[in-house]
Amino acid sequence: MSQRSKEAIPGPRGGILARHLTAYEADPVGFLEDCRRRYGDVFRFDTDVVVVTDPDLVTEVLARTNRDSVPNANPLHGGRFPTPEQTRRWMDARQLAAPIFRSASLPSRLPVVQAALASDLDALDGTWFDPSDACWAICVRALLPLYLPSESPALVDAVLASFDAARGAAEAAVRVPSWMPSRLRRRVRNADQHVRDTITPMLGCPHADASATMLGHIQAQPETVPSDIAMGAMGFTLLGAIGTMGAAWCWILYYLAAHPEAADRIREEATTATGITKDPARALPYTWAFAQEVLRLRPPAWLLGRDAITDVNLGDAEVPAGTAIMFSPYLLHHDERWWTTDPHKFSPERWLDTARPHTPGAYLPFASGPRGCLGTHLGLAILALTAVHITTQKRLDVPNLETITTYFGPSTLTPATMKARLTPK
């Protein structure tokens, strides 16, 4: 646990024009690792930004989300924190959506998810593609069977447009005062409204075969669900899943190509497995471990944060209200202090032991706490089903593996300069 004075949290010197910002942009992970070695597990990155690298403290921050802190404020809203009422309504939407994502609810829909994945992967046959371009649409179509009883190209297009607008705003990294006209804000709002306009008629139209989907779940509630909560459960949980799922999907392809021995083992396992869509974790233990290891080495949301809405104690450090508390699953996943075996080595086998391979709180591919990812089990299932289809049905070519680099984006971790091709076996 870190031992820091409440009077001063150490960190690199300088204000907004300090050279350390340039050093961070050139090598984000290298810079943060160097700061951790120099200043400890709680250090100040900038005037109002603190970074935490101790899993106990990170777990504490996540567990107290909505009480001591909230997810980082939207810069397009002028950096304003959500109101308590906005937080309550969003949590109501999450609570409404949660039953659809429970592992016990998935077997009825996973065959449709598997078919959607297979169709999209088959459509790529023979063409060279950049996984970081193809992944978003593939993941939306794979997730959609959890939401609707049938395909909806209109909703796919609306969700992708909204996701693209939000990702563009995140890449811009500009904080826009709420009163200032903004092209970015207008684009995001228009795209979000398009999602609402697409979903609203669906909510008002009962479907006899929708019982196992989010739509049917909302319509089956004993009392009419308020429109904003229904929209949060139906549309914005889907939007929130695309980034992490899409980025992770890219890395599944990379590691299948980089480790052909693992791909062979997945193919052998899948060939003899039964009940894959009923319980993929049980039917495909090595494939499931492979997906867990990919998420460990390349966590899609590599940098996460909370904004303190009250003074927060982190060990012996006191963080004032208004401070952004940042933490990196990537750093936790690669820190030798928290893992029983070499965290820099690709080893799906670490997940096959009965003993946990890490310190509690050191594995956070989907965060945790009240705002953690609802679809953790579904996400792993999609990654495992992707690996199974590729290894059993396709030849995967990824040339120049050694030149592929990791892009540490503002919201996701994706492979850069990667090209892939799938051909039928």
XYZ file of N, CA and C in Angstrom, residues 80-191:
336
model
N -18.619 19.111 -16.992
C -19.517 19.117 -15.840
C -19.779 17.702 -15.354
N -19.842 17.545 -14.023
C -20.191 16.253 -13.444
C -21.688 16.004 -13.644
N -22.091 14.728 -13.761
C -23.526 14.437 -13.799
C -24.171 14.797 -12.463
N -25.400 15.209 -12.515
C -26.125 15.512 -11.284
C -26.469 14.205 -10.566
N -26.765 14.256 -9.257
C -27.198 13.027 -8.563
C -28.397 12.369 -9.232
N -29.335 13.181 -9.747
C -30.502 12.608 -10.413
C -30.112 11.915 -11.702
N -29.187 12.494 -12.468
C -28.720 11.839 -13.694
C -28.022 10.516 -13.376
N -27.227 10.509 -12.309
C -26.559 9.278 -11.888
C -27.579 8.218 -11.491
N -28.600 8.631 -10.733
C -29.621 7.673 -10.298
C -30.358 7.079 -11.491
N -30.694 7.906 -12.460
C -31.430 7.418 -13.620
C -30.575 6.439 -14.443
N -29.299 6.751 -14.584
C -28.433 5.846 -15.325
C -28.287 4.513 -14.597
N -28.177 4.545 -13.269
C -28.083 3.299 -12.515
C -29.378 2.504 -12.616
N -30.516 3.193 -12.682
C -31.790 2.497 -12.903
C -31.791 1.788 -14.258
N -31.230 2.444 -15.269
C -31.149 1.822 -16.598
C -30.246 0.593 -16.567
N -29.127 0.676 -15.882
C -28.219 -0.472 -15.750
C -28.899 -1.620 -15.015
N -29.623 -1.291 -13.955
C -30.317 -2.333 -13.199
C -31.375 -3.010 -14.061
N -32.061 -2.232 -14.876
C -33.049 -2.795 -15.781
C -32.393 -3.734 -16.792
N -31.230 -3.354 -17.297
C -30.560 -4.138 -18.341
C -29.854 -5.373 -17.807
N -29.455 -5.368 -16.541
C -28.563 -6.396 -16.001
C -29.038 -7.837 -16.204
N -30.324 -8.164 -16.016
C -30.724 -9.572 -16.157
C -30.435 -10.173 -17.528
N -30.459 -9.367 -18.576
C -30.216 -9.884 -19.925
C -28.778 -10.357 -20.082
N -27.849 -9.781 -19.313
C -26.429 -10.099 -19.476
C -25.933 -11.158 -18.503
N -26.790 -11.611 -17.601
C -26.356 -12.649 -16.676
C -26.056 -13.930 -17.438
N -25.043 -14.657 -16.974
C -24.604 -15.851 -17.701
C -25.736 -16.854 -17.869
N -26.657 -16.919 -16.906
C -27.765 -17.865 -17.011
C -28.746 -17.496 -18.119
N -28.727 -16.221 -18.537
C -29.665 -15.761 -19.571
C -29.115 -15.924 -20.983
N -27.823 -16.187 -21.112
C -27.188 -16.140 -22.422
C -27.437 -17.353 -23.322
N -27.573 -18.580 -22.799
C -27.669 -19.725 -23.715
C -28.762 -19.621 -24.764
N -29.874 -18.964 -24.455
C -30.950 -18.870 -25.436
C -30.596 -17.968 -26.606
N -29.641 -17.052 -26.415
C -29.304 -16.110 -27.478
C -27.940 -16.367 -28.111
N -27.071 -17.127 -27.442
C -25.721 -17.330 -27.982
C -25.708 -18.019 -29.347
N -26.629 -18.944 -29.648
C -26.620 -19.490 -31.015
C -26.827 -18.416 -32.081
N -27.667 -17.414 -31.797
C -27.879 -16.325 -32.756
C -26.632 -15.437 -32.824
N -26.000 -15.210 -31.667
C -24.746 -14.450 -31.634
C -23.687 -15.173 -32.462
N -23.582 -16.482 -32.270
C -22.608 -17.280 -33.020
C -22.861 -17.200 -34.526
N -24.135 -17.256 -34.917
C -24.471 -17.177 -36.345
C -24.122 -15.806 -36.915
N -24.356 -14.749 -36.146
C -24.024 -13.402 -36.613
C -22.520 -13.251 -36.801
N -21.753 -13.765 -35.856
C -20.296 -13.714 -35.979
C -19.832 -14.499 -37.204
N -20.363 -15.695 -37.375
C -19.961 -16.527 -38.507
C -20.272 -15.837 -39.826
N -21.440 -15.215 -39.913
C -21.820 -14.535 -41.151
C -20.864 -13.393 -41.471
N -20.515 -12.605 -40.465
C -19.611 -11.478 -40.702
C -18.198 -11.948 -41.028
N -17.734 -12.986 -40.344
C -16.403 -13.501 -40.636
C -16.351 -14.116 -42.033
N -17.418 -14.822 -42.422
C -17.462 -15.394 -43.769
C -17.469 -14.300 -44.837
N -18.113 -13.168 -44.533
C -18.190 -12.072 -45.507
C -16.824 -11.450 -45.779
N -15.871 -11.680 -44.881
C -14.523 -11.128 -45.061
C -13.627 -12.026 -45.907
N -14.116 -13.189 -46.283
C -13.280 -14.170 -46.994
C -12.588 -13.563 -48.213
N -11.267 -13.774 -48.242
C -10.500 -13.428 -49.428
C -10.089 -11.981 -49.545
N -10.510 -11.127 -48.615
C -10.166 -9.709 -48.696
C -9.186 -9.335 -47.585
N -8.289 -8.426 -47.905
C -7.424 -7.878 -46.868
C -8.186 -6.772 -46.137
N -8.139 -6.793 -44.825
C -8.876 -5.799 -44.047
C -8.068 -5.403 -42.818
N -8.359 -4.216 -42.332
C -7.774 -3.719 -41.089
C -8.749 -4.070 -39.966
N -8.371 -4.944 -39.030
C -9.307 -5.321 -37.971
C -9.861 -4.139 -37.192
N -9.067 -3.074 -37.036
C -9.546 -1.929 -36.272
C -10.557 -1.095 -37.050
N -10.746 -1.397 -38.338
C -11.840 -0.797 -39.115
C -13.077 -1.700 -39.112
N -12.849 -3.007 -39.218
C -13.966 -3.947 -39.351
C -14.628 -4.285 -38.030
N -13.901 -4.130 -36.938
C -14.348 -4.698 -35.659
C -15.635 -4.091 -35.128
N -15.839 -2.792 -35.320
C -16.974 -2.123 -34.665
C -18.303 -2.655 -35.188
N -18.447 -2.744 -36.501
C -19.702 -3.244 -37.075
C -19.910 -4.712 -36.726
N -18.835 -5.492 -36.739
C -18.963 -6.911 -36.395
C -19.470 -7.072 -34.971
N -18.946 -6.284 -34.062
C -19.359 -6.414 -32.664
C -20.779 -5.909 -32.441
N -21.200 -4.854 -33.138
C -22.582 -4.405 -33.011
C -23.535 -5.497 -33.457
N -23.251 -6.118 -34.590
C -24.141 -7.161 -35.093
C -24.101 -8.408 -34.215
N -22.963 -8.668 -33.562
C -22.889 -9.799 -32.640
C -23.658 -9.540 -31.356
N -23.678 -8.284 -30.907
C -24.381 -7.925 -29.674
C -25.877 -7.778 -29.874
N -26.284 -7.435 -31.075
C -27.681 -7.083 -31.325
C -28.683 -8.183 -30.967
N -28.357 -9.486 -31.132
C -29.332 -10.504 -30.741
C -29.720 -10.469 -29.265
N -28.901 -9.825 -28.433
C -29.284 -9.670 -27.036
C -30.329 -8.574 -26.862
N -30.465 -7.728 -27.851
C -31.346 -6.568 -27.755
C -32.641 -6.728 -28.534
N -32.569 -7.365 -29.690
C -33.728 -7.456 -30.581
C -33.941 -8.896 -31.038
N -35.190 -9.266 -31.360
C -35.447 -10.632 -31.827
C -35.057 -10.866 -33.278
N -34.794 -9.807 -34.025
C -34.433 -9.962 -35.436
C -33.451 -8.863 -35.823
N -32.876 -8.983 -37.007
C -31.883 -8.017 -37.466
C -32.511 -6.628 -37.660
N -31.695 -5.611 -37.486
C -32.148 -4.238 -37.707
C -30.997 -3.432 -38.293
N -30.841 -3.441 -39.625
C -29.770 -2.643 -40.238
C -29.850 -1.173 -39.864
N -31.063 -0.646 -39.671
C -31.202 0.770 -39.322
C -30.581 1.063 -37.963
N -30.793 0.161 -36.990
C -30.208 0.380 -35.671
C -28.694 0.193 -35.712
N -28.227 -0.777 -36.476
C -26.775 -0.959 -36.631
C -26.143 0.325 -37.157
N -26.725 0.888 -38.199
C -26.173 2.119 -38.785
C -26.221 3.274 -37.792
N -27.328 3.405 -37.056
C -27.464 4.507 -36.112
C -26.462 4.386 -34.969
N -26.300 3.181 -34.451
C -25.376 2.961 -33.340
C -23.938 3.201 -33.784
N -23.590 2.719 -34.975
C -22.229 2.924 -35.470
C -21.936 4.404 -35.698
N -22.907 5.148 -36.206
C -22.710 6.582 -36.418
C -22.518 7.300 -35.091
N -23.289 6.899 -34.067
C -23.145 7.519 -32.754
C -21.799 7.174 -32.130
N -21.393 5.914 -32.258
C -20.103 5.507 -31.724
C -18.969 6.244 -32.419
N -19.060 6.377 -33.735
C -18.018 7.064 -34.496
C -17.919 8.531 -34.091
N -19.066 9.167 -33.852
C -19.053 10.573 -33.428
C -18.413 10.708 -32.052
N -18.772 9.816 -31.135
C -18.205 9.876 -29.787
C -16.709 9.594 -29.798
N -16.281 8.646 -30.634
C -14.850 8.330 -30.720
C -14.076 9.502 -31.311
N -14.660 10.167 -32.313
C -14.003 11.343 -32.871
C -13.849 12.447 -31.853
N -14.868 12.625 -31.002
C -14.781 13.641 -29.959
C -13.711 13.293 -28.938
N -13.614 12.001 -28.596
C -12.590 11.580 -27.643
C -11.191 11.788 -28.212
N -11.027 11.494 -29.491
C -9.719 11.691 -30.126
C -9.343 13.170 -30.141
N -10.336 14.048 -30.298
C -10.056 15.487 -30.336
C -9.552 15.991 -28.991
N -10.036 15.360 -27.901
C -9.577 15.695 -26.543
C -9.679 17.185 -26.261
N -10.788 17.767 -26.649
C -10.997 19.202 -26.430
C -12.119 19.385 -25.417
N -11.873 20.178 -24.391
C -12.919 20.489 -23.423
C -13.661 21.731 -23.900
N -14.957 21.572 -24.155
C -15.755 22.646 -24.751
C -16.722 23.199 -23.707
N -16.649 24.476 -23.353
C -17.623 25.043 -22.417
C -19.043 24.803 -22.899
N -19.949 24.556 -21.947
C -21.305 24.167 -22.312
C -22.038 25.242 -23.097
N -21.623 26.513 -22.944
C -22.320 27.600 -23.625
C -21.784 27.841 -25.038
N -20.656 27.222 -25.381
C -19.994 27.529 -26.644
C -20.525 26.627 -27.766
N -20.904 27.201 -28.916
C -21.299 26.361 -30.056
C -20.141 25.436 -30.448
N -20.454 24.213 -30.748
C -19.410 23.231 -31.043
C -19.886 22.271 -32.114
N -19.096 22.154 -33.176
C -19.427 21.203 -34.229
C -19.358 19.774 -33.710
N -18.359 19.503 -32.841
C -18.236 18.179 -32.269
C -19.465 17.824 -31.446
N -19.873 18.757 -30.562
C -21.028 18.488 -29.721
C -22.277 18.281 -30.572
N -22.438 19.094 -31.596
C -23.612 18.979 -32.457
C -23.623 17.620 -33.163
N -22.470 17.175 -33.627
C -22.406 15.878 -34.298
C -22.767 14.748 -33.344
N -22.243 14.801 -32.118
C -22.536 13.753 -31.138
C -24.013 13.761 -30.774
N -24.569 14.949 -30.541
C -25.976 15.037 -30.163
C -26.887 14.564 -31.292
N -26.567 14.932 -32.513
C -27.395 14.505 -33.644
C -27.347 12.990 -33.810
N -26.148 12.421 -33.635
C -26.011 10.971 -33.773
C -26.759 10.249 -32.651
